[in-house]
């Protein structure tokens, strides 16, 4: 199961019946979504960045870069992914 690649590790975990198909989808889509946000942040700041902007203007800018209408919609999507991921980990 061990792999340096997160998505490959998730496939291996699912292949060994340690995750249900819906859990695999939640974890893999959540991982890809959050990594996409991280990459957009790094492009915005031209440096390693792992935190969402504190100010509304920068958050809205990030949201638009990610095809969301505004920061509130982005935060709602983040919350949905985090909730789904937490549900799998709690199980």
Short mmCIF file of N, CA, C and O in Angstrom, two decimals:
data_model
loop_
_atom_site.label_atom_id
_atom_site.label_comp_id
_atom_site.label_asym_id
_atom_site.label_seq_id
_atom_site.Cartn_x
_atom_site.Cartn_y
_atom_site.Cartn_z
N UNK A 1 0.83 -1.19 0.00
CA UNK A 1 0.00 0.00 0.00
C UNK A 1 0.86 1.25 0.00
O UNK A 1 0.50 2.25 -0.57
N UNK A 2 2.03 1.19 0.62
CA UNK A 2 2.87 2.38 0.71
C UNK A 2 3.25 2.88 -0.67
O UNK A 2 3.61 2.12 -1.55
N UNK A 3 3.17 4.20 -0.82
CA UNK A 3 3.51 4.85 -2.07
C UNK A 3 3.84 6.31 -1.80
O UNK A 3 3.21 6.93 -0.95
N UNK A 4 4.82 6.86 -2.53
CA UNK A 4 5.11 8.29 -2.36
C UNK A 4 4.05 9.17 -3.02
O UNK A 4 4.03 10.37 -2.82
N UNK A 5 3.16 8.58 -3.79
CA UNK A 5 2.13 9.32 -4.50
C UNK A 5 0.80 9.11 -3.78
O UNK A 5 0.31 7.98 -3.67
N UNK A 6 0.20 10.18 -3.31
CA UNK A 6 -1.04 10.10 -2.53
C UNK A 6 -2.16 9.41 -3.29
O UNK A 6 -2.85 8.53 -2.75
N UNK A 7 -2.38 9.79 -4.54
CA UNK A 7 -3.47 9.19 -5.30
C UNK A 7 -3.23 7.71 -5.55
O UNK A 7 -4.17 6.89 -5.48
N UNK A 8 -2.00 7.34 -5.81
CA UNK A 8 -1.66 5.92 -5.97
C UNK A 8 -1.91 5.16 -4.68
O UNK A 8 -2.45 4.05 -4.69
N UNK A 9 -1.55 5.75 -3.56
CA UNK A 9 -1.78 5.11 -2.26
C UNK A 9 -3.27 4.92 -2.01
O UNK A 9 -3.69 3.86 -1.50
N UNK A 10 -4.08 5.90 -2.38
CA UNK A 10 -5.53 5.76 -2.21
C UNK A 10 -6.08 4.62 -3.06
O UNK A 10 -6.95 3.86 -2.60
N UNK A 11 -5.59 4.47 -4.29
CA UNK A 11 -6.01 3.37 -5.15
C UNK A 11 -5.64 2.04 -4.48
O UNK A 11 -6.45 1.12 -4.42
N UNK A 12 -4.43 1.96 -3.97
CA UNK A 12 -3.97 0.72 -3.32
C UNK A 12 -4.80 0.40 -2.08
O UNK A 12 -5.13 -0.75 -1.84
N UNK A 13 -5.14 1.41 -1.33
CA UNK A 13 -5.97 1.21 -0.13
C UNK A 13 -7.35 0.69 -0.54
O UNK A 13 -7.87 -0.26 0.05
N UNK A 14 -7.92 1.29 -1.57
CA UNK A 14 -9.23 0.84 -2.05
C UNK A 14 -9.14 -0.57 -2.63
O UNK A 14 -10.04 -1.40 -2.39
N UNK A 15 -8.08 -0.86 -3.37
CA UNK A 15 -7.91 -2.19 -3.96
C UNK A 15 -7.80 -3.28 -2.90
O UNK A 15 -8.10 -4.44 -3.16
N UNK A 16 -7.35 -2.90 -1.72
CA UNK A 16 -7.21 -3.86 -0.61
C UNK A 16 -8.44 -3.84 0.30
O UNK A 16 -8.39 -4.32 1.43
N UNK A 17 -9.53 -3.27 -0.21
CA UNK A 17 -10.82 -3.24 0.49
C UNK A 17 -10.75 -2.55 1.85
O UNK A 17 -11.50 -2.89 2.77
N UNK A 18 -9.89 -1.55 1.97
CA UNK A 18 -9.81 -0.75 3.20
C UNK A 18 -10.61 0.53 3.08
O UNK A 18 -10.80 1.24 4.07
N UNK A 19 -11.05 0.82 1.88
CA UNK A 19 -11.93 1.97 1.60
C UNK A 19 -13.04 1.50 0.69
O UNK A 19 -12.81 0.71 -0.22
N UNK A 20 -14.23 2.00 0.93
CA UNK A 20 -15.34 1.77 0.00
C UNK A 20 -15.15 2.70 -1.20
O UNK A 20 -14.42 3.69 -1.12
N UNK A 21 -15.84 2.40 -2.27
CA UNK A 21 -15.71 3.20 -3.50
C UNK A 21 -16.08 4.66 -3.26
O UNK A 21 -15.39 5.57 -3.74
N UNK A 22 -17.16 4.90 -2.51
CA UNK A 22 -17.57 6.29 -2.25
C UNK A 22 -16.54 7.01 -1.39
O UNK A 22 -16.30 8.21 -1.56
N UNK A 23 -15.90 6.29 -0.48
CA UNK A 23 -14.86 6.91 0.36
C UNK A 23 -13.63 7.24 -0.48
O UNK A 23 -13.03 8.32 -0.31
N UNK A 24 -13.27 6.33 -1.38
CA UNK A 24 -12.15 6.60 -2.28
C UNK A 24 -12.43 7.87 -3.09
O UNK A 24 -11.56 8.74 -3.22
N UNK A 25 -13.64 7.98 -3.63
CA UNK A 25 -14.00 9.17 -4.42
C UNK A 25 -13.92 10.44 -3.57
O UNK A 25 -13.43 11.48 -4.03
N UNK A 26 -14.41 10.38 -2.34
CA UNK A 26 -14.36 11.55 -1.46
C UNK A 26 -12.93 11.98 -1.18
O UNK A 26 -12.60 13.17 -1.24
N UNK A 27 -12.08 11.00 -0.86
CA UNK A 27 -10.69 11.34 -0.54
C UNK A 27 -9.91 11.81 -1.75
O UNK A 27 -9.17 12.79 -1.68
N UNK A 28 -10.08 11.14 -2.87
CA UNK A 28 -9.31 11.54 -4.06
C UNK A 28 -9.79 12.88 -4.61
O UNK A 28 -8.97 13.73 -4.96
N UNK A 29 -11.10 13.09 -4.67
CA UNK A 29 -11.58 14.38 -5.19
C UNK A 29 -11.24 15.52 -4.23
O UNK A 29 -10.87 16.61 -4.66
N UNK A 30 -11.32 15.25 -2.93
CA UNK A 30 -10.94 16.26 -1.94
C UNK A 30 -9.47 16.61 -2.04
O UNK A 30 -9.08 17.78 -1.98
N UNK A 31 -8.64 15.59 -2.19
CA UNK A 31 -7.19 15.81 -2.32
C UNK A 31 -6.90 16.67 -3.56
O UNK A 31 -6.16 17.66 -3.47
N UNK A 32 -7.48 16.30 -4.69
CA UNK A 32 -7.24 17.06 -5.92
C UNK A 32 -7.74 18.50 -5.80
O UNK A 32 -7.08 19.44 -6.24
N UNK A 33 -8.90 18.67 -5.19
CA UNK A 33 -9.47 20.00 -5.02
C UNK A 33 -8.57 20.87 -4.14
O UNK A 33 -8.22 22.01 -4.50
N UNK A 34 -8.15 20.34 -3.00
CA UNK A 34 -7.32 21.12 -2.08
C UNK A 34 -5.93 21.39 -2.66
O UNK A 34 -5.37 22.47 -2.45
N UNK A 35 -5.38 20.44 -3.42
CA UNK A 35 -4.10 20.69 -4.08
C UNK A 35 -4.23 21.78 -5.14
O UNK A 35 -3.32 22.60 -5.32
N UNK A 36 -5.36 21.81 -5.84
CA UNK A 36 -5.59 22.85 -6.84
C UNK A 36 -5.61 24.22 -6.18
O UNK A 36 -5.03 25.19 -6.70
N UNK A 37 -6.25 24.31 -5.02
CA UNK A 37 -6.26 25.57 -4.28
C UNK A 37 -4.85 25.94 -3.86
O UNK A 37 -4.43 27.10 -4.01
N UNK A 38 -4.11 24.98 -3.35
CA UNK A 38 -2.73 25.25 -2.93
C UNK A 38 -1.89 25.75 -4.10
O UNK A 38 -1.14 26.73 -3.96
N UNK A 39 -2.03 25.14 -5.26
CA UNK A 39 -1.27 25.59 -6.43
C UNK A 39 -1.67 27.00 -6.85
O UNK A 39 -0.81 27.82 -7.20
N UNK A 40 -2.95 27.31 -6.80
CA UNK A 40 -3.40 28.66 -7.15
C UNK A 40 -2.84 29.68 -6.18
O UNK A 40 -2.43 30.78 -6.58
N UNK A 41 -2.81 29.34 -4.89
CA UNK A 41 -2.23 30.24 -3.89
C UNK A 41 -0.76 30.49 -4.18
O UNK A 41 -0.27 31.62 -4.07
N UNK A 42 -0.05 29.45 -4.53
CA UNK A 42 1.38 29.59 -4.80
C UNK A 42 1.63 30.42 -6.04
O UNK A 42 2.58 31.21 -6.08
N UNK A 43 0.76 30.30 -7.04
CA UNK A 43 0.90 31.14 -8.22
C UNK A 43 0.59 32.60 -7.90
O UNK A 43 1.22 33.51 -8.44
N UNK A 44 -0.38 32.83 -7.02
CA UNK A 44 -0.73 34.20 -6.63
C UNK A 44 0.42 34.89 -5.92
O UNK A 44 0.66 36.08 -6.12
N UNK A 45 1.13 34.14 -5.07
CA UNK A 45 2.15 34.73 -4.22
C UNK A 45 3.57 34.44 -4.68
O UNK A 45 4.52 34.94 -4.09
N UNK A 46 3.69 33.58 -5.71
CA UNK A 46 5.00 33.21 -6.23
C UNK A 46 5.91 32.66 -5.13
O UNK A 46 7.11 32.95 -5.10
N UNK A 47 5.33 31.92 -4.21
CA UNK A 47 6.07 31.32 -3.11
C UNK A 47 5.25 30.17 -2.54
O UNK A 47 4.06 30.03 -2.86
N UNK A 48 5.86 29.35 -1.70
CA UNK A 48 5.12 28.29 -1.03
C UNK A 48 4.08 28.93 -0.12
O UNK A 48 4.40 29.78 0.70
N UNK A 49 2.85 28.52 -0.29
CA UNK A 49 1.75 29.10 0.47
C UNK A 49 0.75 28.00 0.78
O UNK A 49 0.42 27.19 -0.08
N UNK A 50 0.28 27.96 2.02
CA UNK A 50 -0.62 26.89 2.42
C UNK A 50 -1.84 27.41 3.19
O UNK A 50 -2.61 26.61 3.70
N UNK A 51 -2.01 28.71 3.25
CA UNK A 51 -3.12 29.29 4.01
C UNK A 51 -3.97 30.16 3.09
O UNK A 51 -3.45 30.85 2.21
N UNK A 52 -5.26 30.10 3.31
CA UNK A 52 -6.16 30.96 2.55
C UNK A 52 -5.94 32.41 2.93
O UNK A 52 -5.54 32.70 4.06
N UNK A 53 -6.20 33.33 2.01
CA UNK A 53 -6.04 34.76 2.32
C UNK A 53 -6.96 35.19 3.47
O UNK A 53 -8.08 34.68 3.60
N UNK A 54 -6.47 36.12 4.27
CA UNK A 54 -7.26 36.67 5.38
C UNK A 54 -8.24 37.74 4.92
O UNK A 54 -9.30 37.90 5.49
N UNK A 55 -7.85 38.47 3.89
CA UNK A 55 -8.71 39.58 3.47
C UNK A 55 -9.67 39.15 2.36
O UNK A 55 -9.37 38.28 1.55
N UNK A 56 -10.83 39.74 2.37
CA UNK A 56 -11.92 39.39 1.46
C UNK A 56 -11.53 39.59 0.00
O UNK A 56 -11.86 38.76 -0.85
N UNK A 57 -10.83 40.65 -0.30
CA UNK A 57 -10.46 40.95 -1.70
C UNK A 57 -9.57 39.84 -2.27
O UNK A 57 -9.81 39.35 -3.38
N UNK A 58 -8.56 39.41 -1.51
CA UNK A 58 -7.67 38.35 -1.98
C UNK A 58 -8.40 37.01 -2.07
O UNK A 58 -8.16 36.22 -2.99
N UNK A 59 -9.30 36.76 -1.14
CA UNK A 59 -10.08 35.52 -1.17
C UNK A 59 -10.98 35.50 -2.40
O UNK A 59 -11.08 34.48 -3.09
N UNK A 60 -11.60 36.61 -2.72
CA UNK A 60 -12.45 36.69 -3.91
C UNK A 60 -11.62 36.51 -5.18
O UNK A 60 -12.05 35.86 -6.13
N UNK A 61 -10.42 37.08 -5.19
CA UNK A 61 -9.52 36.93 -6.33
C UNK A 61 -9.16 35.45 -6.52
O UNK A 61 -9.22 34.92 -7.64
N UNK A 62 -8.79 34.79 -5.43
CA UNK A 62 -8.47 33.36 -5.49
C UNK A 62 -9.68 32.58 -5.99
O UNK A 62 -9.55 31.70 -6.86
N UNK A 63 -10.85 32.88 -5.48
CA UNK A 63 -12.07 32.18 -5.89
C UNK A 63 -12.30 32.33 -7.39
O UNK A 63 -12.61 31.34 -8.07
N UNK A 64 -12.15 33.52 -7.90
CA UNK A 64 -12.36 33.73 -9.34
C UNK A 64 -11.33 32.97 -10.17
O UNK A 64 -11.66 32.44 -11.23
N UNK A 65 -10.09 32.88 -9.69
CA UNK A 65 -9.06 32.10 -10.38
C UNK A 65 -9.45 30.63 -10.46
O UNK A 65 -9.01 29.92 -11.36
N UNK A 66 -10.24 30.19 -9.50
CA UNK A 66 -10.65 28.79 -9.42
C UNK A 66 -12.06 28.57 -9.97
O UNK A 66 -12.68 27.54 -9.74
N UNK A 67 -12.58 29.57 -10.69
CA UNK A 67 -13.91 29.50 -11.32
C UNK A 67 -15.08 29.49 -10.34
O UNK A 67 -16.14 28.93 -10.63
N UNK A 68 -14.90 30.11 -9.19
CA UNK A 68 -16.01 30.34 -8.26
C UNK A 68 -16.41 31.80 -8.40
O UNK A 68 -15.59 32.65 -8.73
N UNK A 69 -17.66 32.09 -8.09
CA UNK A 69 -18.13 33.46 -8.25
C UNK A 69 -17.55 34.39 -7.19
O UNK A 69 -17.33 35.56 -7.45
N UNK A 70 -17.31 33.85 -5.98
CA UNK A 70 -16.74 34.68 -4.92
C UNK A 70 -16.15 33.80 -3.82
O UNK A 70 -16.24 32.57 -3.88
N UNK A 71 -15.57 34.44 -2.84
CA UNK A 71 -14.92 33.73 -1.75
C UNK A 71 -15.87 32.87 -0.92
O UNK A 71 -15.48 31.80 -0.44
N UNK A 72 -17.11 33.33 -0.77
CA UNK A 72 -18.07 32.54 0.01
C UNK A 72 -18.36 31.20 -0.65
O UNK A 72 -18.47 30.18 0.03
N UNK A 73 -18.49 31.19 -1.98
CA UNK A 73 -18.73 29.94 -2.69
C UNK A 73 -17.51 29.02 -2.59
O UNK A 73 -17.66 27.80 -2.45
N UNK A 74 -16.33 29.60 -2.67
CA UNK A 74 -15.11 28.81 -2.50
C UNK A 74 -15.06 28.20 -1.10
O UNK A 74 -14.79 27.00 -0.94
N UNK A 75 -15.31 29.00 -0.08
CA UNK A 75 -15.28 28.50 1.29
C UNK A 75 -16.32 27.40 1.51
O UNK A 75 -16.05 26.42 2.22
N UNK A 76 -17.47 27.53 0.90
CA UNK A 76 -18.51 26.51 1.02
C UNK A 76 -18.04 25.19 0.39
O UNK A 76 -18.26 24.11 0.95
N UNK A 77 -17.37 25.28 -0.76
CA UNK A 77 -16.86 24.08 -1.42
C UNK A 77 -15.76 23.43 -0.58
O UNK A 77 -15.71 22.20 -0.45
N UNK A 78 -14.90 24.26 -0.01
CA UNK A 78 -13.84 23.73 0.87
C UNK A 78 -14.47 23.01 2.05
O UNK A 78 -14.06 21.89 2.40
N UNK A 79 -15.48 23.62 2.64
CA UNK A 79 -16.16 23.01 3.78
C UNK A 79 -16.78 21.67 3.41
O UNK A 79 -16.69 20.70 4.17
N UNK A 80 -17.41 21.59 2.25
CA UNK A 80 -18.01 20.32 1.81
C UNK A 80 -16.95 19.23 1.68
O UNK A 80 -17.16 18.10 2.13
N UNK A 81 -15.82 19.57 1.06
CA UNK A 81 -14.75 18.57 0.90
C UNK A 81 -14.17 18.17 2.26
O UNK A 81 -13.95 16.99 2.51
N UNK A 82 -13.92 19.14 3.10
CA UNK A 82 -13.36 18.82 4.42
C UNK A 82 -14.31 17.95 5.24
O UNK A 82 -13.88 17.03 5.92
N UNK A 83 -15.60 18.22 5.14
CA UNK A 83 -16.60 17.42 5.88
C UNK A 83 -16.61 15.98 5.35
O UNK A 83 -16.64 15.02 6.13
N UNK A 84 -16.56 15.83 4.03
CA UNK A 84 -16.55 14.49 3.44
C UNK A 84 -15.29 13.71 3.83
O UNK A 84 -15.34 12.52 4.16
N UNK A 85 -14.15 14.41 3.81
CA UNK A 85 -12.89 13.78 4.19
C UNK A 85 -12.91 13.37 5.66
O UNK A 85 -12.53 12.26 6.03
N UNK A 86 -13.39 14.26 6.51
CA UNK A 86 -13.47 13.97 7.94
C UNK A 86 -14.37 12.76 8.21
O UNK A 86 -14.06 11.93 9.04
N UNK A 87 -15.46 12.65 7.47
CA UNK A 87 -16.39 11.52 7.63
C UNK A 87 -15.66 10.20 7.36
O UNK A 87 -15.83 9.22 8.09
N UNK A 88 -14.81 10.17 6.31
CA UNK A 88 -14.06 8.95 6.01
C UNK A 88 -13.06 8.66 7.11
O UNK A 88 -12.97 7.51 7.58
N UNK A 89 -12.33 9.66 7.56
CA UNK A 89 -11.34 9.44 8.61
C UNK A 89 -11.99 9.01 9.92
O UNK A 89 -11.46 8.16 10.64
N UNK A 90 -13.15 9.56 10.23
CA UNK A 90 -13.83 9.18 11.45
C UNK A 90 -14.30 7.73 11.43
O UNK A 90 -14.33 7.06 12.45
N UNK A 91 -14.67 7.25 10.23
CA UNK A 91 -15.07 5.86 10.11
C UNK A 91 -13.89 4.95 10.32
O UNK A 91 -13.88 3.96 10.93
#
